[in-house]
Short mmCIF file of C-alpha atoms in Angstrom, two decimals:
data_model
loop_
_atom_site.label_atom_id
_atom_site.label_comp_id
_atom_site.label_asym_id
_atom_site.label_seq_id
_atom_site.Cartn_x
_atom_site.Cartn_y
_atom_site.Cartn_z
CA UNK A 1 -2.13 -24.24 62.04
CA UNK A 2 -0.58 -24.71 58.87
CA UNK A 3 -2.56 -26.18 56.00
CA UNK A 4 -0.71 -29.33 55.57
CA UNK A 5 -1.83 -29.77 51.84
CA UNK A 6 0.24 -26.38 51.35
CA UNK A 7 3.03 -28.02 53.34
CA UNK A 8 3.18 -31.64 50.90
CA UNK A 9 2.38 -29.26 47.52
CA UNK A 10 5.26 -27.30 48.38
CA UNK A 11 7.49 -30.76 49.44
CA UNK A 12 6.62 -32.10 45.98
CA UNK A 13 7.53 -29.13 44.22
CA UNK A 14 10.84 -28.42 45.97
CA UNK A 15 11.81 -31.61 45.33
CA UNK A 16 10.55 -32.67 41.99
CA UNK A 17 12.76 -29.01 40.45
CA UNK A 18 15.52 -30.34 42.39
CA UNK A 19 15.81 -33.68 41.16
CA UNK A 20 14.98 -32.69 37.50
CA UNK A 21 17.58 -29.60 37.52
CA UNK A 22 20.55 -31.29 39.66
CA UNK A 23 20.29 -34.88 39.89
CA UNK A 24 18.73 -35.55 36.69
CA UNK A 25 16.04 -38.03 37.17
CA UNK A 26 12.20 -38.16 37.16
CA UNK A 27 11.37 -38.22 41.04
CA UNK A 28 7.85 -39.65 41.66
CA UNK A 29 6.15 -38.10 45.14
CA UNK A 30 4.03 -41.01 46.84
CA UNK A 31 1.08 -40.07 48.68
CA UNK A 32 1.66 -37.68 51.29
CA UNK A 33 0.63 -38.76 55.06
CA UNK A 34 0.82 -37.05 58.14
CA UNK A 35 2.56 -38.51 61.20
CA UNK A 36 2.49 -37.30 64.86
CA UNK A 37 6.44 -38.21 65.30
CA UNK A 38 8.72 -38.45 62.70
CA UNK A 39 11.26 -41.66 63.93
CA UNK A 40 13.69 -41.82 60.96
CA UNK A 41 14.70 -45.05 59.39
CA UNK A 42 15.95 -47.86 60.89
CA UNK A 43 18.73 -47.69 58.20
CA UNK A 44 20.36 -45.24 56.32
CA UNK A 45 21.07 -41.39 55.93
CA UNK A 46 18.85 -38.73 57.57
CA UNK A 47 19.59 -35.27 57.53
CA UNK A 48 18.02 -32.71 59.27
CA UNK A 49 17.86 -28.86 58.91
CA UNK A 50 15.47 -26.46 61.07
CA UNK A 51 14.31 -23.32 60.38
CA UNK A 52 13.28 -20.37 62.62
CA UNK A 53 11.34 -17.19 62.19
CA UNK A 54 7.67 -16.29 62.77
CA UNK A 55 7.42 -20.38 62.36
CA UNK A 56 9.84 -23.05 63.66
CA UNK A 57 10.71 -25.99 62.82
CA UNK A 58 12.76 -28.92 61.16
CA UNK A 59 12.76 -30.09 57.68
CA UNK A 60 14.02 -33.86 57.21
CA UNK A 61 15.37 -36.09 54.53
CA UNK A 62 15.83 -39.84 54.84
CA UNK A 63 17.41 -42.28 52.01
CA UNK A 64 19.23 -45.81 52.31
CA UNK A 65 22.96 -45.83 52.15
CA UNK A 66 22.67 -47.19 48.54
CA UNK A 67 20.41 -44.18 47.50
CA UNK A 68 22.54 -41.85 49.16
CA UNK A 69 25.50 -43.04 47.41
CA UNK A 70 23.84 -42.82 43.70
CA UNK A 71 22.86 -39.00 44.32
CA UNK A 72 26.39 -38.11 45.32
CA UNK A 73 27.50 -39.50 42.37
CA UNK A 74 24.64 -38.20 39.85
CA UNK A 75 24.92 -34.86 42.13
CA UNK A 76 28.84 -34.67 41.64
CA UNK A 77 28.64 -35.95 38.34
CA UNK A 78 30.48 -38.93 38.23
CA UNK A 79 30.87 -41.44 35.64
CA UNK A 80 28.67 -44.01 35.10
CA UNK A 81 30.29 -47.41 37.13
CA UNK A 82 32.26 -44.34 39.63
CA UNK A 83 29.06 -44.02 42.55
CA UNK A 84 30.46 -44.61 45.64
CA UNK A 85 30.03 -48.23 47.70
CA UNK A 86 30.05 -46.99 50.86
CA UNK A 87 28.61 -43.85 52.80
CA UNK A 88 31.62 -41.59 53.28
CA UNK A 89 32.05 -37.88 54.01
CA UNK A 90 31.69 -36.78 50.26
CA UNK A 91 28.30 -38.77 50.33
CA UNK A 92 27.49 -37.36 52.99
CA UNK A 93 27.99 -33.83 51.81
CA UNK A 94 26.03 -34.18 48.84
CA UNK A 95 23.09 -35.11 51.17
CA UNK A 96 23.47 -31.90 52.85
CA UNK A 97 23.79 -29.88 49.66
CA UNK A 98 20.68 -31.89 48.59
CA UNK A 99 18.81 -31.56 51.80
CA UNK A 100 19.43 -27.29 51.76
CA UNK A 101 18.46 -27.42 48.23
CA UNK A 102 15.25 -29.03 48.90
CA UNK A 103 14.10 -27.58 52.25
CA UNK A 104 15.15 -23.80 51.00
CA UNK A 105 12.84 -24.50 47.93
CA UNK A 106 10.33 -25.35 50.35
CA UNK A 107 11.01 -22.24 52.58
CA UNK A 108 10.91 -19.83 49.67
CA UNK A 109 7.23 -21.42 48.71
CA UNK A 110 5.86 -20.84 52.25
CA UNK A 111 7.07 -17.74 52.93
CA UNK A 112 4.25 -16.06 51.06
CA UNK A 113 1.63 -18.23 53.66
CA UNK A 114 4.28 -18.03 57.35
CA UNK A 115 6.26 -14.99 57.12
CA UNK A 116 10.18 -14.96 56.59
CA UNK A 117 12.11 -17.73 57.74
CA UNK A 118 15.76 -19.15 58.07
CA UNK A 119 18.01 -22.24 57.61
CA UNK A 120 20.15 -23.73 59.61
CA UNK A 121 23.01 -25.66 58.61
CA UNK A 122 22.29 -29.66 57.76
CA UNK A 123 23.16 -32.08 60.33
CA UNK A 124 23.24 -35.31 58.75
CA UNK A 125 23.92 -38.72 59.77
CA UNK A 126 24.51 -42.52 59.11
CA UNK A 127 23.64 -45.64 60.55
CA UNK A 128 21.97 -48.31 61.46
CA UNK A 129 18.83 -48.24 64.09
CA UNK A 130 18.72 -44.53 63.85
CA UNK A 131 15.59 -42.73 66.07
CA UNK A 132 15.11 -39.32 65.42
CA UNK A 133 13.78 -36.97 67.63
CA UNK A 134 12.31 -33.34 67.12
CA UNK A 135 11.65 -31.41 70.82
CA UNK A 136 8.19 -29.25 69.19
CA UNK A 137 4.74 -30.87 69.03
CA UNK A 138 3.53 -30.38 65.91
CA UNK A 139 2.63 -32.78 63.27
CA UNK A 140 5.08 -33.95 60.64
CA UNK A 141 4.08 -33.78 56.90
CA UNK A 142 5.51 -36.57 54.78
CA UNK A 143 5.89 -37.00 51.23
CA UNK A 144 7.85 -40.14 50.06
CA UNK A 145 9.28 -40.01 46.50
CA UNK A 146 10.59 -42.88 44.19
CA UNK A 147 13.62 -41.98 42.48
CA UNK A 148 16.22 -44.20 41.05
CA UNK A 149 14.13 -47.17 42.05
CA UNK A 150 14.59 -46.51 45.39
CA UNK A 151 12.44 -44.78 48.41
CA UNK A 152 13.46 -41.01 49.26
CA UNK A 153 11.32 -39.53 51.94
CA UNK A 154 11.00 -35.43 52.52
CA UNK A 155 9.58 -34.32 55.96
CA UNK A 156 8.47 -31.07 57.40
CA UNK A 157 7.43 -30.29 60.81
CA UNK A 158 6.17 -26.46 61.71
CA UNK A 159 4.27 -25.11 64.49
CA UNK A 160 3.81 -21.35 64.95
CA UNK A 161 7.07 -19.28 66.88
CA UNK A 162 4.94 -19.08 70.28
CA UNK A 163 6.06 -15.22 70.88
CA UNK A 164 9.96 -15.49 71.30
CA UNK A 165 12.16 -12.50 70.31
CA UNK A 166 13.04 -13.70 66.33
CA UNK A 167 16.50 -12.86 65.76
CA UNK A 168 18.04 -11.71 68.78
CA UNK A 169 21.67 -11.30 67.41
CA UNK A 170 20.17 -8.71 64.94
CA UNK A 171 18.21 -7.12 66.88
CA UNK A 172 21.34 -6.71 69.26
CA UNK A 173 23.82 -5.49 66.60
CA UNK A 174 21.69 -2.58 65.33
CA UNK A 175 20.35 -1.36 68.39
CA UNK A 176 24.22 -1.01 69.86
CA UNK A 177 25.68 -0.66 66.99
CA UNK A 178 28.46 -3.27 67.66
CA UNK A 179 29.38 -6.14 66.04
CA UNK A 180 28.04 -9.67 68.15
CA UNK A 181 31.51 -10.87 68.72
CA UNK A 182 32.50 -7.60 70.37
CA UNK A 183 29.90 -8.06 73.19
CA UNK A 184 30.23 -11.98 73.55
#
């Protein structure tokens, strides 16, 4: 099992450099908790990003519309007065960028401690009465952050990869010698 103080000292890190290099504020991490589900908000934006090697797992971000709205603007650099009202597809977006931002800093810190391990893309979504759902087991570390007078919550879930071939496509291509799509 993962130690999950190196799981919320790497959370706070990632995300701390992130908010002080790209969205330019002071991001204060809460005290991290551990939960045996993570459920989402009720409200707002959650995006969601796994990641797969000799660990697995799925790295979370949650914000209210209002927060999400004031980092696409301070992400995309808008004036002062321009952040968006409403949670559109730019907003969006920038939740992504910021979600990949924060869960590869966390990946690059743990790969020392699990091995090498890979990103997905970021689903992310908006709404109201939102449950989330992750299919493994394991626990979910969570570190909730103050920023812009507002709650921001970072959540990681990993539980070992119980055995499966890692990187099947890979391992396919070089021992053919063809391309994937050629043998799809």
């Amino acid at each position: 099992m993962l130690d999950g103080t190196i799981v919320s000292d790497a959370i706070v890190a990632a995300t701390i450099e992130v908010f002080t290099t790209m969205l330019s504020d002071d991001a204060r991490a809460g005290e991290p908790y551990s939960e045996p589900s993570a459920t989402g908000l009720a409200d707002g934006v959650v995006s969601l990003i796994g990641l797969t090697g000799s660990w697995l797992g799925t790295g979370m971000v949650t914000c209210s519309a209002g927060l999400a709205c004031k980092l696409s603007a301070t992400l995309l650099l808008a004036e002062a007065g321009e952040a968006q009202q409403t949670v559109d597809e730019e907003v969006l977006d920038a939740i992504a960028e910021i979600t990949n931002m924060i869960i590869g800093n966390v990946k690059n810190l743990l790969e020392p401690a699990v091995g090498e391990l890979d990103l997905s893309i970021p689903t992310v979504v908006y709404g109201k009465n939102l449950t989330t759902r992750s299919m493994n087991d394991g626990e979910w570390t969570v570190v909730p952050f103050d920023c812009f007078g507002d709650r921001f919550e970072v959540k990681l879930c990993m539980v070992p990869n119980s055995g499966k071939p890692q990187r099947p496509a890979l391992a396919l291509t070089q021992a053919t010698g063809r391309a994937l799509n050629q043998i799809v």
